[in-house]
mmCIF file with all atom_site columns, C-alpha atoms in Angstrom:
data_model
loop_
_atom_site.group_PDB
_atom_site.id
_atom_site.type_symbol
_atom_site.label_atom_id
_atom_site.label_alt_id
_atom_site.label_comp_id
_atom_site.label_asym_id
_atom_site.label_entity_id
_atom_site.label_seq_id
_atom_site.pdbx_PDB_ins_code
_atom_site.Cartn_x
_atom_site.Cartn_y
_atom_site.Cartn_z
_atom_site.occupancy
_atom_site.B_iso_or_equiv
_atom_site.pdbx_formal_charge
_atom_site.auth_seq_id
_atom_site.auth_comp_id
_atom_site.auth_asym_id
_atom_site.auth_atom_id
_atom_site.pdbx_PDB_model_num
ATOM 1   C CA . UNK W 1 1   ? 93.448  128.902 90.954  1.00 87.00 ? 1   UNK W CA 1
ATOM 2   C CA . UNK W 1 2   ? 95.443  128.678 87.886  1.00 92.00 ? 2   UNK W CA 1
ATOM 3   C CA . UNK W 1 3   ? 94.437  126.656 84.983  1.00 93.00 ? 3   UNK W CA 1
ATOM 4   C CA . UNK W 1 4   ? 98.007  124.117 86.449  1.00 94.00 ? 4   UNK W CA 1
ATOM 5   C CA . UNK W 1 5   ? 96.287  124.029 89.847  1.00 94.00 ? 5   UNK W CA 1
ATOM 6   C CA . UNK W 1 6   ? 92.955  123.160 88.389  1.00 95.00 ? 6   UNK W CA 1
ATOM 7   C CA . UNK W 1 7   ? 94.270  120.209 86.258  1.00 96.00 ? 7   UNK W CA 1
ATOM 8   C CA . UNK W 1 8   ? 96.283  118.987 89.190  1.00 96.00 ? 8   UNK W CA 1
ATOM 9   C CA . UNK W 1 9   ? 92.891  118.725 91.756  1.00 95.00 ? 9   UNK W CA 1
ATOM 10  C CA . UNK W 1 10  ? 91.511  117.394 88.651  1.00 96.00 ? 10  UNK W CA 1
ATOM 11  C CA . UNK W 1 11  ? 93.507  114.396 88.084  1.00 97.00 ? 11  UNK W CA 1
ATOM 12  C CA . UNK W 1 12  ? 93.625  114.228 91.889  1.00 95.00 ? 12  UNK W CA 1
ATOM 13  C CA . UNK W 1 13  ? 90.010  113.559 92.182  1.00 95.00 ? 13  UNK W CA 1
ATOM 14  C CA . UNK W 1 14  ? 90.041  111.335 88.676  1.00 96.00 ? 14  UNK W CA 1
ATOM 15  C CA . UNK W 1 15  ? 92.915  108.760 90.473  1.00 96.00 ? 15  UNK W CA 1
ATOM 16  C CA . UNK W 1 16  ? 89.999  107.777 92.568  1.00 94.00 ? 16  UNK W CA 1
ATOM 17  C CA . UNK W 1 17  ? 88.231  106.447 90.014  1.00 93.00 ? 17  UNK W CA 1
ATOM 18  C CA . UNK W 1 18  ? 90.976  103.277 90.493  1.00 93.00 ? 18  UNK W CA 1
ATOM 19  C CA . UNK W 1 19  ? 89.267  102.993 94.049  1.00 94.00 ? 19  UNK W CA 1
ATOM 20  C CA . UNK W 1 20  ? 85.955  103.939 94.050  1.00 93.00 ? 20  UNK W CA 1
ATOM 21  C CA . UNK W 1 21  ? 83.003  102.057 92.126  1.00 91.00 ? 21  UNK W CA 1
ATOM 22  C CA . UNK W 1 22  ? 81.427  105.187 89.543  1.00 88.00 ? 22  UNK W CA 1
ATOM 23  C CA . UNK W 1 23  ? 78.486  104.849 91.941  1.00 91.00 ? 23  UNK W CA 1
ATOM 24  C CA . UNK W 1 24  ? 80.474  106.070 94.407  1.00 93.00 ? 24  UNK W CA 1
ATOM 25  C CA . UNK W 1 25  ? 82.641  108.997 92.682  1.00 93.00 ? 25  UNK W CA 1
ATOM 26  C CA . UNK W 1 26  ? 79.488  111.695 92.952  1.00 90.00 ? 26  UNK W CA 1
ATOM 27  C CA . UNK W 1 27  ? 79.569  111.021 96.341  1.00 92.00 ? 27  UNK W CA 1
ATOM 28  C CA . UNK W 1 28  ? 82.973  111.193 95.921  1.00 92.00 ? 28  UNK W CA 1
ATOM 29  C CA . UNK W 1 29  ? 83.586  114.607 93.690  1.00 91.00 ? 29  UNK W CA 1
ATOM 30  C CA . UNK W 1 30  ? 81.487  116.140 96.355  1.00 90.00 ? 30  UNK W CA 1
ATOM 31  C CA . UNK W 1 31  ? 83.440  115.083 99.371  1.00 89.00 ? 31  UNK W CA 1
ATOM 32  C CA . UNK W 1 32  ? 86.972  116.126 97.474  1.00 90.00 ? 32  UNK W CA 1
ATOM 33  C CA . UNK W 1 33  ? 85.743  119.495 96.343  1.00 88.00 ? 33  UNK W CA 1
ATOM 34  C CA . UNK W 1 34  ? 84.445  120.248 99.984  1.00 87.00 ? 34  UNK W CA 1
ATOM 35  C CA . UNK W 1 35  ? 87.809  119.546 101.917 1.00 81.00 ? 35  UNK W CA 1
ATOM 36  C CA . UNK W 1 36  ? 88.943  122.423 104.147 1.00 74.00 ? 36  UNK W CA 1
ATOM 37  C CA . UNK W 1 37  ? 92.376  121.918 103.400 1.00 75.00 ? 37  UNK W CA 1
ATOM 38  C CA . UNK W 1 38  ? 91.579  122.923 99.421  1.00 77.00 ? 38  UNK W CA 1
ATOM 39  C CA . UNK W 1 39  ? 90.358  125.989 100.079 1.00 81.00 ? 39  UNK W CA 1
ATOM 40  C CA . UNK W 1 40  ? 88.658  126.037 96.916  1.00 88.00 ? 40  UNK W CA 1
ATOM 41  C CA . UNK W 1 41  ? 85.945  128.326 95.520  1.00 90.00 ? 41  UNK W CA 1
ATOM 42  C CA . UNK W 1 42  ? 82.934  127.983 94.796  1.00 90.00 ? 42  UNK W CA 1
ATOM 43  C CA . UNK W 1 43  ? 83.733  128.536 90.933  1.00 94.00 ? 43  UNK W CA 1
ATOM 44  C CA . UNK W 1 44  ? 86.377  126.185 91.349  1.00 94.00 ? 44  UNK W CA 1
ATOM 45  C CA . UNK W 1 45  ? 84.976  123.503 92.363  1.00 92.00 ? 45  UNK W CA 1
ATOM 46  C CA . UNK W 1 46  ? 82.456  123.541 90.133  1.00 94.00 ? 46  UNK W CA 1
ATOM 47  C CA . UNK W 1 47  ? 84.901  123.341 87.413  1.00 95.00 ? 47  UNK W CA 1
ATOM 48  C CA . UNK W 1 48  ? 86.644  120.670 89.173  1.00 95.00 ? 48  UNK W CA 1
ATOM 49  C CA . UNK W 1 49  ? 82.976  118.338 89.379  1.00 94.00 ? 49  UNK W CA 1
ATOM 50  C CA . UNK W 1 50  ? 82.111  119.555 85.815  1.00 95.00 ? 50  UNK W CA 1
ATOM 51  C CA . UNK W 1 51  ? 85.227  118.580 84.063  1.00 96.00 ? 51  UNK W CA 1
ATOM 52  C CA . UNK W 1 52  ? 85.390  115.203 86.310  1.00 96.00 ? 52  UNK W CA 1
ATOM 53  C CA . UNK W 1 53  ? 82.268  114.089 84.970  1.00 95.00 ? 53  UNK W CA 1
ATOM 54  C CA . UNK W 1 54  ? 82.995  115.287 81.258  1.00 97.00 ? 54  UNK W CA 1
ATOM 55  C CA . UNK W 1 55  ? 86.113  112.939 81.542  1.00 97.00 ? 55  UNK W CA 1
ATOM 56  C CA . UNK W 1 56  ? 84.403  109.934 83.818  1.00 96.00 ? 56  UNK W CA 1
ATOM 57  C CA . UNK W 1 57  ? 81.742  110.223 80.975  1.00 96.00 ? 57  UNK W CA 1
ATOM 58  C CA . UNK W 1 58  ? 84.113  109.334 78.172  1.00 97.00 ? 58  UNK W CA 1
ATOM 59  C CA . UNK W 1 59  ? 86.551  106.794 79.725  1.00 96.00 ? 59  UNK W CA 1
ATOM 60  C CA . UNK W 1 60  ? 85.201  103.480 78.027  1.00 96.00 ? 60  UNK W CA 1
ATOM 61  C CA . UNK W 1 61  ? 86.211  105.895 75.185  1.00 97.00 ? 61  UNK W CA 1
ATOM 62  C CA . UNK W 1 62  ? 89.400  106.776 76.268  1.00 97.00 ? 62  UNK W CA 1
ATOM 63  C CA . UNK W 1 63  ? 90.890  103.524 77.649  1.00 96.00 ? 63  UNK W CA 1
ATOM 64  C CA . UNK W 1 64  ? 89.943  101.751 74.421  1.00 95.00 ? 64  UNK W CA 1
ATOM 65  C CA . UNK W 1 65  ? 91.453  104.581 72.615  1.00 95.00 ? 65  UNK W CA 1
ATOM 66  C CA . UNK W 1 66  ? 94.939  103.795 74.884  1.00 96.00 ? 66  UNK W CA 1
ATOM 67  C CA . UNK W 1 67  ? 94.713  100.126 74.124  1.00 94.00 ? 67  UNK W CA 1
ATOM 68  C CA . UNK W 1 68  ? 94.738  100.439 70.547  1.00 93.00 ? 68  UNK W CA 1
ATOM 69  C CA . UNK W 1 69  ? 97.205  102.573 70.701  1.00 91.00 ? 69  UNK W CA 1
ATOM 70  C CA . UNK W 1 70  ? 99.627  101.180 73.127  1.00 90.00 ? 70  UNK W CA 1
ATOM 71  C CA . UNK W 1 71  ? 102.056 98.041  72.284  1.00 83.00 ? 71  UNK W CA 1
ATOM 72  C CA . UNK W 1 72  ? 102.204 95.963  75.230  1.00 83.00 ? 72  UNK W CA 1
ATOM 73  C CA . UNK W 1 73  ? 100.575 98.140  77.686  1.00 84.00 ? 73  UNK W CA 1
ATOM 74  C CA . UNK W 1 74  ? 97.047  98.305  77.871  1.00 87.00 ? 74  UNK W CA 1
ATOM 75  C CA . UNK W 1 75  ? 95.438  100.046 80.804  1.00 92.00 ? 75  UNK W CA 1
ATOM 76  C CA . UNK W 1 76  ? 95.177  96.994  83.306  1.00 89.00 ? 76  UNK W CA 1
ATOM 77  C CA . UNK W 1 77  ? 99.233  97.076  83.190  1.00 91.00 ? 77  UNK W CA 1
ATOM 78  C CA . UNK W 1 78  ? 99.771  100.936 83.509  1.00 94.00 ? 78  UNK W CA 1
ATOM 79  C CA . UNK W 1 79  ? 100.719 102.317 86.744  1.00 95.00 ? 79  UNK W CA 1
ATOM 80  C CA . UNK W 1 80  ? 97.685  104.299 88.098  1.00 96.00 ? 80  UNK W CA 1
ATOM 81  C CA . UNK W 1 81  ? 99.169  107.507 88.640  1.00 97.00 ? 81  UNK W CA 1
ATOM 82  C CA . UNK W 1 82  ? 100.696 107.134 84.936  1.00 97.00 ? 82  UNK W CA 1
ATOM 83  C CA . UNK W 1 83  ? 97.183  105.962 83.666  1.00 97.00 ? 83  UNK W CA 1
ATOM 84  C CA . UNK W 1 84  ? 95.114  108.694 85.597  1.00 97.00 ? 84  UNK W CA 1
ATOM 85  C CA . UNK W 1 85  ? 97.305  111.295 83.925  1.00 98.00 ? 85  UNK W CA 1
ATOM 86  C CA . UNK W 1 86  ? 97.387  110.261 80.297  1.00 97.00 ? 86  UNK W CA 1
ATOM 87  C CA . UNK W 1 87  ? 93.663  109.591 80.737  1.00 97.00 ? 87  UNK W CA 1
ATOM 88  C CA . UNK W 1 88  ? 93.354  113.461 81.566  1.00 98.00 ? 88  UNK W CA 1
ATOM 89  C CA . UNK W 1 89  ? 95.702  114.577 78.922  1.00 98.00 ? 89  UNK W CA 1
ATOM 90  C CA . UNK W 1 90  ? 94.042  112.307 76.344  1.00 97.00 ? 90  UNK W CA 1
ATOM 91  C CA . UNK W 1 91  ? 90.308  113.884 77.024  1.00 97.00 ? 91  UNK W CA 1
ATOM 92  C CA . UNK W 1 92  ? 91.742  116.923 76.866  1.00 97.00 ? 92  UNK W CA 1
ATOM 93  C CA . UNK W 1 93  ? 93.703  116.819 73.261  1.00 96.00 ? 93  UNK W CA 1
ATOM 94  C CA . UNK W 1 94  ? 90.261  114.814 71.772  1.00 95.00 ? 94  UNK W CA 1
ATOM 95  C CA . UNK W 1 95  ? 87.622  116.619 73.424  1.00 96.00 ? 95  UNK W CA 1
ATOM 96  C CA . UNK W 1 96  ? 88.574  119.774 74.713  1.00 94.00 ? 96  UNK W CA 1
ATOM 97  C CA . UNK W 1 97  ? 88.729  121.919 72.241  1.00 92.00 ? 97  UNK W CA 1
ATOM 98  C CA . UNK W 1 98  ? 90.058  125.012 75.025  1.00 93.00 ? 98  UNK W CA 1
ATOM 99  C CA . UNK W 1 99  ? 93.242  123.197 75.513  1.00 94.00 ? 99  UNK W CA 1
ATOM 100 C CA . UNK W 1 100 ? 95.830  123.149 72.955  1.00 94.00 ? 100 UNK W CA 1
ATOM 101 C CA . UNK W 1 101 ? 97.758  119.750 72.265  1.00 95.00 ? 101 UNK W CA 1
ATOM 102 C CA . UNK W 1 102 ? 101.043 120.676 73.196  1.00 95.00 ? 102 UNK W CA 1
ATOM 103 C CA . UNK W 1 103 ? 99.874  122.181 76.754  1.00 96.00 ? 103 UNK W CA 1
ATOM 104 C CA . UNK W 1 104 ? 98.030  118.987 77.304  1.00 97.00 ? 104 UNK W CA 1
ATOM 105 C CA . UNK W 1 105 ? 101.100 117.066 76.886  1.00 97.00 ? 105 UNK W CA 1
ATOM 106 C CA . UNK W 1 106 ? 103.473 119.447 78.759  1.00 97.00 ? 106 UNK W CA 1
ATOM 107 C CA . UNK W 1 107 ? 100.963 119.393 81.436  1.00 97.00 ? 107 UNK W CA 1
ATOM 108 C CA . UNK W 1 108 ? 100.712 115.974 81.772  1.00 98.00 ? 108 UNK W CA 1
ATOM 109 C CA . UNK W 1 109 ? 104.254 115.296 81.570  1.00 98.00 ? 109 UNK W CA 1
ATOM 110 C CA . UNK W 1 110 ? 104.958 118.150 84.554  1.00 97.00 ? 110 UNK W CA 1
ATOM 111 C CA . UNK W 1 111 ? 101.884 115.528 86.230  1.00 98.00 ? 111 UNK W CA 1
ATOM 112 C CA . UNK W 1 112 ? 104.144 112.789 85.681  1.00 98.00 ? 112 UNK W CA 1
ATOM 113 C CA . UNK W 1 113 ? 107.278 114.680 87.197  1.00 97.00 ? 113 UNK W CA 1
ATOM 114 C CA . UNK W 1 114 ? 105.953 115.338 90.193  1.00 97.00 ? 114 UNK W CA 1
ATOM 115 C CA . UNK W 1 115 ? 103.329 112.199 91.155  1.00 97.00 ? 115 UNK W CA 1
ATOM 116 C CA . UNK W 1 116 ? 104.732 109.429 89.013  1.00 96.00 ? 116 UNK W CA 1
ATOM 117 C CA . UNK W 1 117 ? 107.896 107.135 89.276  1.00 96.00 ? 117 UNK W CA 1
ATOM 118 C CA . UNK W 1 118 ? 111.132 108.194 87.857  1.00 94.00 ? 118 UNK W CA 1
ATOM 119 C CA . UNK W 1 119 ? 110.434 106.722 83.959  1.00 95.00 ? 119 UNK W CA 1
ATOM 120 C CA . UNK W 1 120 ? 106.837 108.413 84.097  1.00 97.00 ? 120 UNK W CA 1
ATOM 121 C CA . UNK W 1 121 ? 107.001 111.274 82.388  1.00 97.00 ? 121 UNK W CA 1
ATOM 122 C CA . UNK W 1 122 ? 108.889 109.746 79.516  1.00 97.00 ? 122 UNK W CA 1
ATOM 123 C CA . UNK W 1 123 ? 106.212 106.901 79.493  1.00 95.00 ? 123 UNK W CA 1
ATOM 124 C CA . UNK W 1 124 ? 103.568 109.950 79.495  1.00 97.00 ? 124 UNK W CA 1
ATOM 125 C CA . UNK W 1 125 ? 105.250 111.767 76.619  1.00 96.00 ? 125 UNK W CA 1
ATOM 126 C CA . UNK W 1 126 ? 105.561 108.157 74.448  1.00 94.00 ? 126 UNK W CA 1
ATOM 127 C CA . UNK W 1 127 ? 102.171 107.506 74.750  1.00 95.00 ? 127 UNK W CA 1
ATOM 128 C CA . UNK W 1 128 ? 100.688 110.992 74.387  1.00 96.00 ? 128 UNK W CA 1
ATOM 129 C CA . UNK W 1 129 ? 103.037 111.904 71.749  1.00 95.00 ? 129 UNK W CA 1
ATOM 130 C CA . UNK W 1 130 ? 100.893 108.938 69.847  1.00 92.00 ? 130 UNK W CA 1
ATOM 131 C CA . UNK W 1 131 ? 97.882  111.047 70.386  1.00 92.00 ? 131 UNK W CA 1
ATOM 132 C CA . UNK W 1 132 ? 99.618  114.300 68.721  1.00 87.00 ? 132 UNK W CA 1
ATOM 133 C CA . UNK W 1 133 ? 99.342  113.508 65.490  1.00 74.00 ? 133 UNK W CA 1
#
């Protein structure tokens, strides 16, 4: 898989975080990463887990870094999809040094396009573009 195609099954397994008690999500990463349908390899996957629990490690971080951030929309009042995927975009512009700001952003925005509701990806870009600098 491309790097696109890895974010994407990675913010597909992070949105369960909104569903799934963090007791849960190894159980979780491990059922997701073993679905027929995916097709993944074995490399995959383990990039998938790995990055999952880099991110699922920081998110305290991360959502208190949003809600300082944001004016009137902390995470409770976020859409999920919309919160899953600036969560993902905001690990990777702080912590991930292998992914350059800009492609974060773009990425998350193309995210946006295709899961999210039709003001997503400009909600997306707004509050990302608040991480750029």
């Amino acid at each position: 898989m491309n790097r696109s195609e890895l974010r994407e099954q990675i913010f597909e397994l992070l949105f369960r975080v909104e569903f799934n008690s963090m007791e849960e999500m190894s159980e979780q990463a491990e059922l997701f990463t073993s679905e027929e349908d995916k097709e993944l390899s074995a490399q995959d996957a383990e990039y998938i887990k790995s990055k999952y629990e880099a991110i699922a490690s920081k998110l305290p971080e991360i959502d208190e870094a949003i809600n300082k951030e944001t004016t009137g929309w902390d995470t409770g009042r976020m859409a999920k999809v919309d919160l899953t995927i600036i969560r993902l975009a905001i690990y990777e512009i702080k912590y991930d040094e292998s992914v350059p700001t800009g492609v974060a952003i773009n990425e998350a925005v193309e995210l946006a396009k295709k899961y999210g509701q039709d003001g997503s990806p400009a909600f997306v870009n707004g509050v990302l573009a608040k991480f750029a600098q």
